[in-house]
């Protein structure tokens, strides 16, 4: 059974305080000014991809939907705000009744994105939308960064399975989210049981060096593991001498030994030596798993090595050097009054630096060439050109405050594979470069 995103309990009873102080003070001021109920449109986007990256991966959408549903100010949260004097009583009364009642559109989870892509569009009153800024960004920035790193690693692995094993290298709750994001990006399994429980991701694991060190001899450790887990287990062979460990492993488990794991040394050289030794001992089907602080470049360097699977930890859960996507949540359109029928006006920050944005409620489409390969990310306001109508990317996620687009995690994972297949081949190159396709704007005077 796939339990992905089926509304299982979250780790906290409310996500309402996963926000910044100034969002509540803006709310209070807007309530007093009479502008809180103005219809507004916020968009999530990034102005640029991390240096050297050619595409981004939209990940965390399912978790965003959970967070929006659980954004409730209960008695404890309201008491905290009152005791600290963060907002006044009128605002506290408003917060007590808070339920997001607007609409959310976004790129389907697993899809790729580029600079400017409106990966999420949140619509409703200013008051109800502005409160969601921090929790939405914290989820999307983290999960999309991990998924992008995972996607690059999966491309570098060339079809060989990847094991996510970074739980001990990050916050315990971030580890569960990272495992989910890694699965979307192409990892096959995780070592983290909480991720397996929460999202149905396959879990794996056998033993660490401590298990070998516990026993009086390596032989005793291998015998204990094989007796318990069977000959198909994976034996860790680099605690002492690798050559002797491989010999013992095959002697004890027989030629049906499932795999050996190498966690140190010159992995390219050691993998070749171990493969040769395994074959000489008749364990021709025994697989080789390598770990040891791998990233996409290290994985690519092992492409010619007789390696069957990779275990990745630190570099994955830290985004392989890019732990955030620098996504922002900006007001792009708002009504000129609180009248529900008032027209939307485009708004945008203007800056002397690089923090400018493009106003207007946008649609997004991906133009493709005659072979079906993406050639541009087209963003615009107003009517969608006829040739792009069937190429639109935004889908409805929340309608009138009700989530309408939950889906199994395996479907998200498959979508990412399809999205990558639709990009130019250069998207999978690890060499530094710009976004694999350009972003184009078709702006209209009509929002």
PDB file of N, CA, C and O in Angstrom, residues 255-309:
ATOM      1  N   UNK A 255      28.519 -18.556  -2.359  1.00  0.00           N
ATOM      2  CA  UNK A 255      28.460 -17.748  -3.586  1.00  0.00           C
ATOM      3  C   UNK A 255      27.142 -16.998  -3.752  1.00  0.00           C
ATOM      4  O   UNK A 255      27.026 -16.134  -4.619  1.00  0.00           O
ATOM      5  N   UNK A 256      26.164 -17.320  -2.911  1.00  0.00           N
ATOM      6  CA  UNK A 256      24.879 -16.615  -2.984  1.00  0.00           C
ATOM      7  C   UNK A 256      24.839 -15.358  -2.155  1.00  0.00           C
ATOM      8  O   UNK A 256      23.771 -14.747  -1.992  1.00  0.00           O
ATOM      9  N   UNK A 257      25.999 -14.917  -1.638  1.00  0.00           N
ATOM     10  CA  UNK A 257      26.062 -13.680  -0.869  1.00  0.00           C
ATOM     11  C   UNK A 257      25.413 -12.538  -1.643  1.00  0.00           C
ATOM     12  O   UNK A 257      25.720 -12.305  -2.806  1.00  0.00           O
ATOM     13  N   UNK A 258      24.516 -11.819  -0.969  1.00  0.00           N
ATOM     14  CA  UNK A 258      23.783 -10.765  -1.666  1.00  0.00           C
ATOM     15  C   UNK A 258      24.646  -9.620  -2.144  1.00  0.00           C
ATOM     16  O   UNK A 258      24.641  -9.263  -3.324  1.00  0.00           O
ATOM     17  N   UNK A 259      25.425  -9.036  -1.227  1.00  0.00           N
ATOM     18  CA  UNK A 259      26.247  -7.885  -1.605  1.00  0.00           C
ATOM     19  C   UNK A 259      27.314  -7.640  -0.556  1.00  0.00           C
ATOM     20  O   UNK A 259      27.232  -8.118   0.579  1.00  0.00           O
ATOM     21  N   UNK A 260      28.323  -6.891  -0.965  1.00  0.00           N
ATOM     22  CA  UNK A 260      29.313  -6.371  -0.033  1.00  0.00           C
ATOM     23  C   UNK A 260      29.262  -4.852  -0.121  1.00  0.00           C
ATOM     24  O   UNK A 260      28.947  -4.290  -1.172  1.00  0.00           O
ATOM     25  N   UNK A 261      29.541  -4.199   1.005  1.00  0.00           N
ATOM     26  CA  UNK A 261      29.541  -2.726   1.017  1.00  0.00           C
ATOM     27  C   UNK A 261      30.936  -2.214   1.324  1.00  0.00           C
ATOM     28  O   UNK A 261      31.602  -2.701   2.238  1.00  0.00           O
ATOM     29  N   UNK A 262      31.358  -1.210   0.537  1.00  0.00           N
ATOM     30  CA  UNK A 262      32.656  -0.557   0.716  1.00  0.00           C
ATOM     31  C   UNK A 262      32.393   0.883   1.126  1.00  0.00           C
ATOM     32  O   UNK A 262      31.694   1.615   0.428  1.00  0.00           O
ATOM     33  N   UNK A 263      33.000   1.296   2.250  1.00  0.00           N
ATOM     34  CA  UNK A 263      32.682   2.601   2.818  1.00  0.00           C
ATOM     35  C   UNK A 263      33.904   3.509   2.954  1.00  0.00           C
ATOM     36  O   UNK A 263      33.823   4.569   3.567  1.00  0.00           O
ATOM     37  N   UNK A 264      35.038   3.123   2.389  1.00  0.00           N
ATOM     38  CA  UNK A 264      36.231   3.958   2.524  1.00  0.00           C
ATOM     39  C   UNK A 264      37.258   3.591   1.470  1.00  0.00           C
ATOM     40  O   UNK A 264      37.110   2.581   0.770  1.00  0.00           O
ATOM     41  N   UNK A 265      38.295   4.426   1.366  1.00  0.00           N
ATOM     42  CA  UNK A 265      39.379   4.148   0.438  1.00  0.00           C
ATOM     43  C   UNK A 265      39.119   4.691  -0.950  1.00  0.00           C
ATOM     44  O   UNK A 265      38.164   5.437  -1.205  1.00  0.00           O
ATOM     45  N   UNK A 266      39.994   4.327  -1.862  1.00  0.00           N
ATOM     46  CA  UNK A 266      39.855   4.692  -3.271  1.00  0.00           C
ATOM     47  C   UNK A 266      38.773   3.794  -3.861  1.00  0.00           C
ATOM     48  O   UNK A 266      39.034   2.656  -4.264  1.00  0.00           O
ATOM     49  N   UNK A 267      37.535   4.303  -3.904  1.00  0.00           N
ATOM     50  CA  UNK A 267      36.404   3.454  -4.266  1.00  0.00           C
ATOM     51  C   UNK A 267      36.535   2.857  -5.664  1.00  0.00           C
ATOM     52  O   UNK A 267      36.130   1.706  -5.898  1.00  0.00           O
ATOM     53  N   UNK A 268      37.086   3.613  -6.601  1.00  0.00           N
ATOM     54  CA  UNK A 268      37.248   3.105  -7.958  1.00  0.00           C
ATOM     55  C   UNK A 268      38.186   1.900  -7.973  1.00  0.00           C
ATOM     56  O   UNK A 268      37.861   0.836  -8.528  1.00  0.00           O
ATOM     57  N   UNK A 269      39.330   2.059  -7.342  1.00  0.00           N
ATOM     58  CA  UNK A 269      40.315   0.980  -7.303  1.00  0.00           C
ATOM     59  C   UNK A 269      39.803  -0.217  -6.505  1.00  0.00           C
ATOM     60  O   UNK A 269      39.882  -1.368  -6.959  1.00  0.00           O
ATOM     61  N   UNK A 270      39.266   0.062  -5.320  1.00  0.00           N
ATOM     62  CA  UNK A 270      38.813  -1.034  -4.457  1.00  0.00           C
ATOM     63  C   UNK A 270      37.667  -1.801  -5.093  1.00  0.00           C
ATOM     64  O   UNK A 270      37.607  -3.034  -5.016  1.00  0.00           O
ATOM     65  N   UNK A 271      36.750  -1.100  -5.754  1.00  0.00           N
ATOM     66  CA  UNK A 271      35.619  -1.777  -6.384  1.00  0.00           C
ATOM     67  C   UNK A 271      36.095  -2.754  -7.455  1.00  0.00           C
ATOM     68  O   UNK A 271      35.578  -3.878  -7.565  1.00  0.00           O
ATOM     69  N   UNK A 272      37.066  -2.344  -8.261  1.00  0.00           N
ATOM     70  CA  UNK A 272      37.594  -3.247  -9.294  1.00  0.00           C
ATOM     71  C   UNK A 272      38.250  -4.466  -8.651  1.00  0.00           C
ATOM     72  O   UNK A 272      38.055  -5.609  -9.114  1.00  0.00           O
ATOM     73  N   UNK A 273      39.019  -4.247  -7.618  1.00  0.00           N
ATOM     74  CA  UNK A 273      39.694  -5.369  -6.957  1.00  0.00           C
ATOM     75  C   UNK A 273      38.681  -6.321  -6.322  1.00  0.00           C
ATOM     76  O   UNK A 273      38.813  -7.550  -6.421  1.00  0.00           O
ATOM     77  N   UNK A 274      37.678  -5.771  -5.670  1.00  0.00           N
ATOM     78  CA  UNK A 274      36.672  -6.605  -5.020  1.00  0.00           C
ATOM     79  C   UNK A 274      35.866  -7.390  -6.049  1.00  0.00           C
ATOM     80  O   UNK A 274      35.570  -8.575  -5.846  1.00  0.00           O
ATOM     81  N   UNK A 275      35.542  -6.749  -7.175  1.00  0.00           N
ATOM     82  CA  UNK A 275      34.794  -7.464  -8.211  1.00  0.00           C
ATOM     83  C   UNK A 275      35.590  -8.656  -8.733  1.00  0.00           C
ATOM     84  O   UNK A 275      35.053  -9.762  -8.913  1.00  0.00           O
ATOM     85  N   UNK A 276      36.866  -8.410  -8.983  1.00  0.00           N
ATOM     86  CA  UNK A 276      37.712  -9.506  -9.450  1.00  0.00           C
ATOM     87  C   UNK A 276      37.800 -10.632  -8.441  1.00  0.00           C
ATOM     88  O   UNK A 276      37.720 -11.823  -8.800  1.00  0.00           O
ATOM     89  N   UNK A 277      37.940 -10.293  -7.175  1.00  0.00           N
ATOM     90  CA  UNK A 277      38.042 -11.320  -6.130  1.00  0.00           C
ATOM     91  C   UNK A 277      36.734 -12.086  -5.993  1.00  0.00           C
ATOM     92  O   UNK A 277      36.742 -13.331  -5.867  1.00  0.00           O
ATOM     93  N   UNK A 278      35.608 -11.383  -6.005  1.00  0.00           N
ATOM     94  CA  UNK A 278      34.313 -12.059  -5.913  1.00  0.00           C
ATOM     95  C   UNK A 278      34.122 -13.046  -7.057  1.00  0.00           C
ATOM     96  O   UNK A 278      33.664 -14.181  -6.856  1.00  0.00           O
ATOM     97  N   UNK A 279      34.472 -12.621  -8.247  1.00  0.00           N
ATOM     98  CA  UNK A 279      34.321 -13.498  -9.411  1.00  0.00           C
ATOM     99  C   UNK A 279      35.215 -14.730  -9.288  1.00  0.00           C
ATOM    100  O   UNK A 279      34.799 -15.856  -9.613  1.00  0.00           O
ATOM    101  N   UNK A 280      36.446 -14.532  -8.819  1.00  0.00           N
ATOM    102  CA  UNK A 280      37.360 -15.661  -8.651  1.00  0.00           C
ATOM    103  C   UNK A 280      36.840 -16.655  -7.612  1.00  0.00           C
ATOM    104  O   UNK A 280      37.063 -17.872  -7.728  1.00  0.00           O
ATOM    105  N   UNK A 281      36.099 -16.136  -6.622  1.00  0.00           N
ATOM    106  CA  UNK A 281      35.563 -17.000  -5.569  1.00  0.00           C
ATOM    107  C   UNK A 281      34.218 -17.613  -5.951  1.00  0.00           C
ATOM    108  O   UNK A 281      33.607 -18.332  -5.151  1.00  0.00           O
ATOM    109  N   UNK A 282      33.755 -17.320  -7.152  1.00  0.00           N
ATOM    110  CA  UNK A 282      32.497 -17.889  -7.623  1.00  0.00           C
ATOM    111  C   UNK A 282      31.265 -17.084  -7.264  1.00  0.00           C
ATOM    112  O   UNK A 282      30.146 -17.484  -7.582  1.00  0.00           O
ATOM    113  N   UNK A 283      31.444 -15.946  -6.608  1.00  0.00           N
ATOM    114  CA  UNK A 283      30.307 -15.102  -6.225  1.00  0.00           C
ATOM    115  C   UNK A 283      30.030 -14.074  -7.312  1.00  0.00           C
ATOM    116  O   UNK A 283      30.074 -12.856  -7.079  1.00  0.00           O
ATOM    117  N   UNK A 284      29.764 -14.580  -8.493  1.00  0.00           N
ATOM    118  CA  UNK A 284      29.625 -13.693  -9.657  1.00  0.00           C
ATOM    119  C   UNK A 284      28.371 -12.827  -9.612  1.00  0.00           C
ATOM    120  O   UNK A 284      28.291 -11.809 -10.300  1.00  0.00           O
ATOM    121  N   UNK A 285      27.383 -13.228  -8.826  1.00  0.00           N
ATOM    122  CA  UNK A 285      26.144 -12.455  -8.740  1.00  0.00           C
ATOM    123  C   UNK A 285      26.112 -11.544  -7.520  1.00  0.00           C
ATOM    124  O   UNK A 285      25.159 -10.797  -7.327  1.00  0.00           O
ATOM    125  N   UNK A 286      27.121 -11.622  -6.677  1.00  0.00           N
ATOM    126  CA  UNK A 286      27.180 -10.754  -5.503  1.00  0.00           C
ATOM    127  C   UNK A 286      27.399  -9.309  -5.936  1.00  0.00           C
ATOM    128  O   UNK A 286      28.298  -9.020  -6.723  1.00  0.00           O
ATOM    129  N   UNK A 287      26.598  -8.414  -5.422  1.00  0.00           N
ATOM    130  CA  UNK A 287      26.668  -7.019  -5.841  1.00  0.00           C
ATOM    131  C   UNK A 287      27.612  -6.223  -4.947  1.00  0.00           C
ATOM    132  O   UNK A 287      27.928  -6.626  -3.835  1.00  0.00           O
ATOM    133  N   UNK A 288      28.035  -5.081  -5.465  1.00  0.00           N
ATOM    134  CA  UNK A 288      28.914  -4.181  -4.724  1.00  0.00           C
ATOM    135  C   UNK A 288      28.189  -2.860  -4.488  1.00  0.00           C
ATOM    136  O   UNK A 288      27.730  -2.211  -5.438  1.00  0.00           O
ATOM    137  N   UNK A 289      28.072  -2.485  -3.223  1.00  0.00           N
ATOM    138  CA  UNK A 289      27.458  -1.218  -2.834  1.00  0.00           C
ATOM    139  C   UNK A 289      28.564  -0.314  -2.285  1.00  0.00           C
ATOM    140  O   UNK A 289      29.372  -0.758  -1.464  1.00  0.00           O
ATOM    141  N   UNK A 290      28.614   0.925  -2.743  1.00  0.00           N
ATOM    142  CA  UNK A 290      29.613   1.854  -2.229  1.00  0.00           C
ATOM    143  C   UNK A 290      28.930   3.015  -1.529  1.00  0.00           C
ATOM    144  O   UNK A 290      27.874   3.487  -1.943  1.00  0.00           O
ATOM    145  N   UNK A 291      29.556   3.449  -0.430  1.00  0.00           N
ATOM    146  CA  UNK A 291      29.119   4.632   0.304  1.00  0.00           C
ATOM    147  C   UNK A 291      30.359   5.490   0.533  1.00  0.00           C
ATOM    148  O   UNK A 291      31.361   5.288  -0.116  1.00  0.00           O
ATOM    149  N   UNK A 292      30.320   6.457   1.407  1.00  0.00           N
ATOM    150  CA  UNK A 292      31.476   7.294   1.749  1.00  0.00           C
ATOM    151  C   UNK A 292      31.379   8.689   1.155  1.00  0.00           C
ATOM    152  O   UNK A 292      32.095   9.049   0.222  1.00  0.00           O
ATOM    153  N   UNK A 293      30.471   9.496   1.677  1.00  0.00           N
ATOM    154  CA  UNK A 293      30.365  10.917   1.359  1.00  0.00           C
ATOM    155  C   UNK A 293      30.305  11.186  -0.145  1.00  0.00           C
ATOM    156  O   UNK A 293      31.011  12.058  -0.669  1.00  0.00           O
ATOM    157  N   UNK A 294      29.451  10.463  -0.838  1.00  0.00           N
ATOM    158  CA  UNK A 294      29.329  10.610  -2.292  1.00  0.00           C
ATOM    159  C   UNK A 294      28.503  11.845  -2.661  1.00  0.00           C
ATOM    160  O   UNK A 294      27.602  12.244  -1.947  1.00  0.00           O
ATOM    161  N   UNK A 295      28.821  12.448  -3.797  1.00  0.00           N
ATOM    162  CA  UNK A 295      27.957  13.436  -4.432  1.00  0.00           C
ATOM    163  C   UNK A 295      27.815  13.040  -5.893  1.00  0.00           C
ATOM    164  O   UNK A 295      28.287  11.977  -6.315  1.00  0.00           O
ATOM    165  N   UNK A 296      27.174  13.888  -6.706  1.00  0.00           N
ATOM    166  CA  UNK A 296      26.944  13.509  -8.102  1.00  0.00           C
ATOM    167  C   UNK A 296      28.241  13.368  -8.890  1.00  0.00           C
ATOM    168  O   UNK A 296      28.335  12.529  -9.804  1.00  0.00           O
ATOM    169  N   UNK A 297      29.245  14.143  -8.524  1.00  0.00           N
ATOM    170  CA  UNK A 297      30.513  14.071  -9.240  1.00  0.00           C
ATOM    171  C   UNK A 297      31.256  12.782  -8.902  1.00  0.00           C
ATOM    172  O   UNK A 297      31.841  12.134  -9.781  1.00  0.00           O
ATOM    173  N   UNK A 298      31.236  12.409  -7.636  1.00  0.00           N
ATOM    174  CA  UNK A 298      31.866  11.150  -7.235  1.00  0.00           C
ATOM    175  C   UNK A 298      31.144   9.970  -7.864  1.00  0.00           C
ATOM    176  O   UNK A 298      31.770   8.999  -8.309  1.00  0.00           O
ATOM    177  N   UNK A 299      29.823  10.048  -7.919  1.00  0.00           N
ATOM    178  CA  UNK A 299      29.048   8.971  -8.544  1.00  0.00           C
ATOM    179  C   UNK A 299      29.396   8.867 -10.022  1.00  0.00           C
ATOM    180  O   UNK A 299      29.601   7.776 -10.558  1.00  0.00           O
ATOM    181  N   UNK A 300      29.481  10.007 -10.698  1.00  0.00           N
ATOM    182  CA  UNK A 300      29.830  10.000 -12.123  1.00  0.00           C
ATOM    183  C   UNK A 300      31.220   9.426 -12.351  1.00  0.00           C
ATOM    184  O   UNK A 300      31.469   8.734 -13.349  1.00  0.00           O
ATOM    185  N   UNK A 301      32.134   9.705 -11.422  1.00  0.00           N
ATOM    186  CA  UNK A 301      33.503   9.192 -11.579  1.00  0.00           C
ATOM    187  C   UNK A 301      33.572   7.678 -11.443  1.00  0.00           C
ATOM    188  O   UNK A 301      34.553   7.057 -11.846  1.00  0.00           O
ATOM    189  N   UNK A 302      32.522   7.080 -10.894  1.00  0.00           N
ATOM    190  CA  UNK A 302      32.482   5.627 -10.720  1.00  0.00           C
ATOM    191  C   UNK A 302      31.654   4.942 -11.800  1.00  0.00           C
ATOM    192  O   UNK A 302      31.328   3.758 -11.685  1.00  0.00           O
ATOM    193  N   UNK A 303      31.325   5.677 -12.851  1.00  0.00           N
ATOM    194  CA  UNK A 303      30.478   5.116 -13.902  1.00  0.00           C
ATOM    195  C   UNK A 303      31.081   3.877 -14.537  1.00  0.00           C
ATOM    196  O   UNK A 303      30.363   2.952 -14.931  1.00  0.00           O
ATOM    197  N   UNK A 304      32.402   3.846 -14.658  1.00  0.00           N
ATOM    198  CA  UNK A 304      33.061   2.699 -15.293  1.00  0.00           C
ATOM    199  C   UNK A 304      33.448   1.626 -14.284  1.00  0.00           C
ATOM    200  O   UNK A 304      34.013   0.590 -14.650  1.00  0.00           O
ATOM    201  N   UNK A 305      33.153   1.862 -13.023  1.00  0.00           N
ATOM    202  CA  UNK A 305      33.509   0.896 -11.981  1.00  0.00           C
ATOM    203  C   UNK A 305      32.425  -0.172 -11.859  1.00  0.00           C
ATOM    204  O   UNK A 305      31.254   0.079 -12.164  1.00  0.00           O
ATOM    205  N   UNK A 306      32.782  -1.360 -11.379  1.00  0.00           N
ATOM    206  CA  UNK A 306      31.796  -2.438 -11.207  1.00  0.00           C
ATOM    207  C   UNK A 306      30.988  -2.238  -9.926  1.00  0.00           C
ATOM    208  O   UNK A 306      31.006  -3.065  -9.005  1.00  0.00           O
ATOM    209  N   UNK A 307      30.271  -1.134  -9.874  1.00  0.00           N
ATOM    210  CA  UNK A 307      29.455  -0.778  -8.716  1.00  0.00           C
ATOM    211  C   UNK A 307      27.989  -0.997  -9.072  1.00  0.00           C
ATOM    212  O   UNK A 307      27.542  -0.634 -10.162  1.00  0.00           O
ATOM    213  N   UNK A 308      27.243  -1.580  -8.149  1.00  0.00           N
ATOM    214  CA  UNK A 308      25.840  -1.897  -8.425  1.00  0.00           C
ATOM    215  C   UNK A 308      24.859  -0.958  -7.744  1.00  0.00           C
ATOM    216  O   UNK A 308      23.704  -0.849  -8.169  1.00  0.00           O
ATOM    217  N   UNK A 309      25.277  -0.264  -6.691  1.00  0.00           N
ATOM    218  CA  UNK A 309      24.393   0.672  -6.000  1.00  0.00           C
ATOM    219  C   UNK A 309      25.235   1.651  -5.199  1.00  0.00           C
ATOM    220  O   UNK A 309      26.373   1.366  -4.836  1.00  0.00           O
TER     221      UNK A 309
END
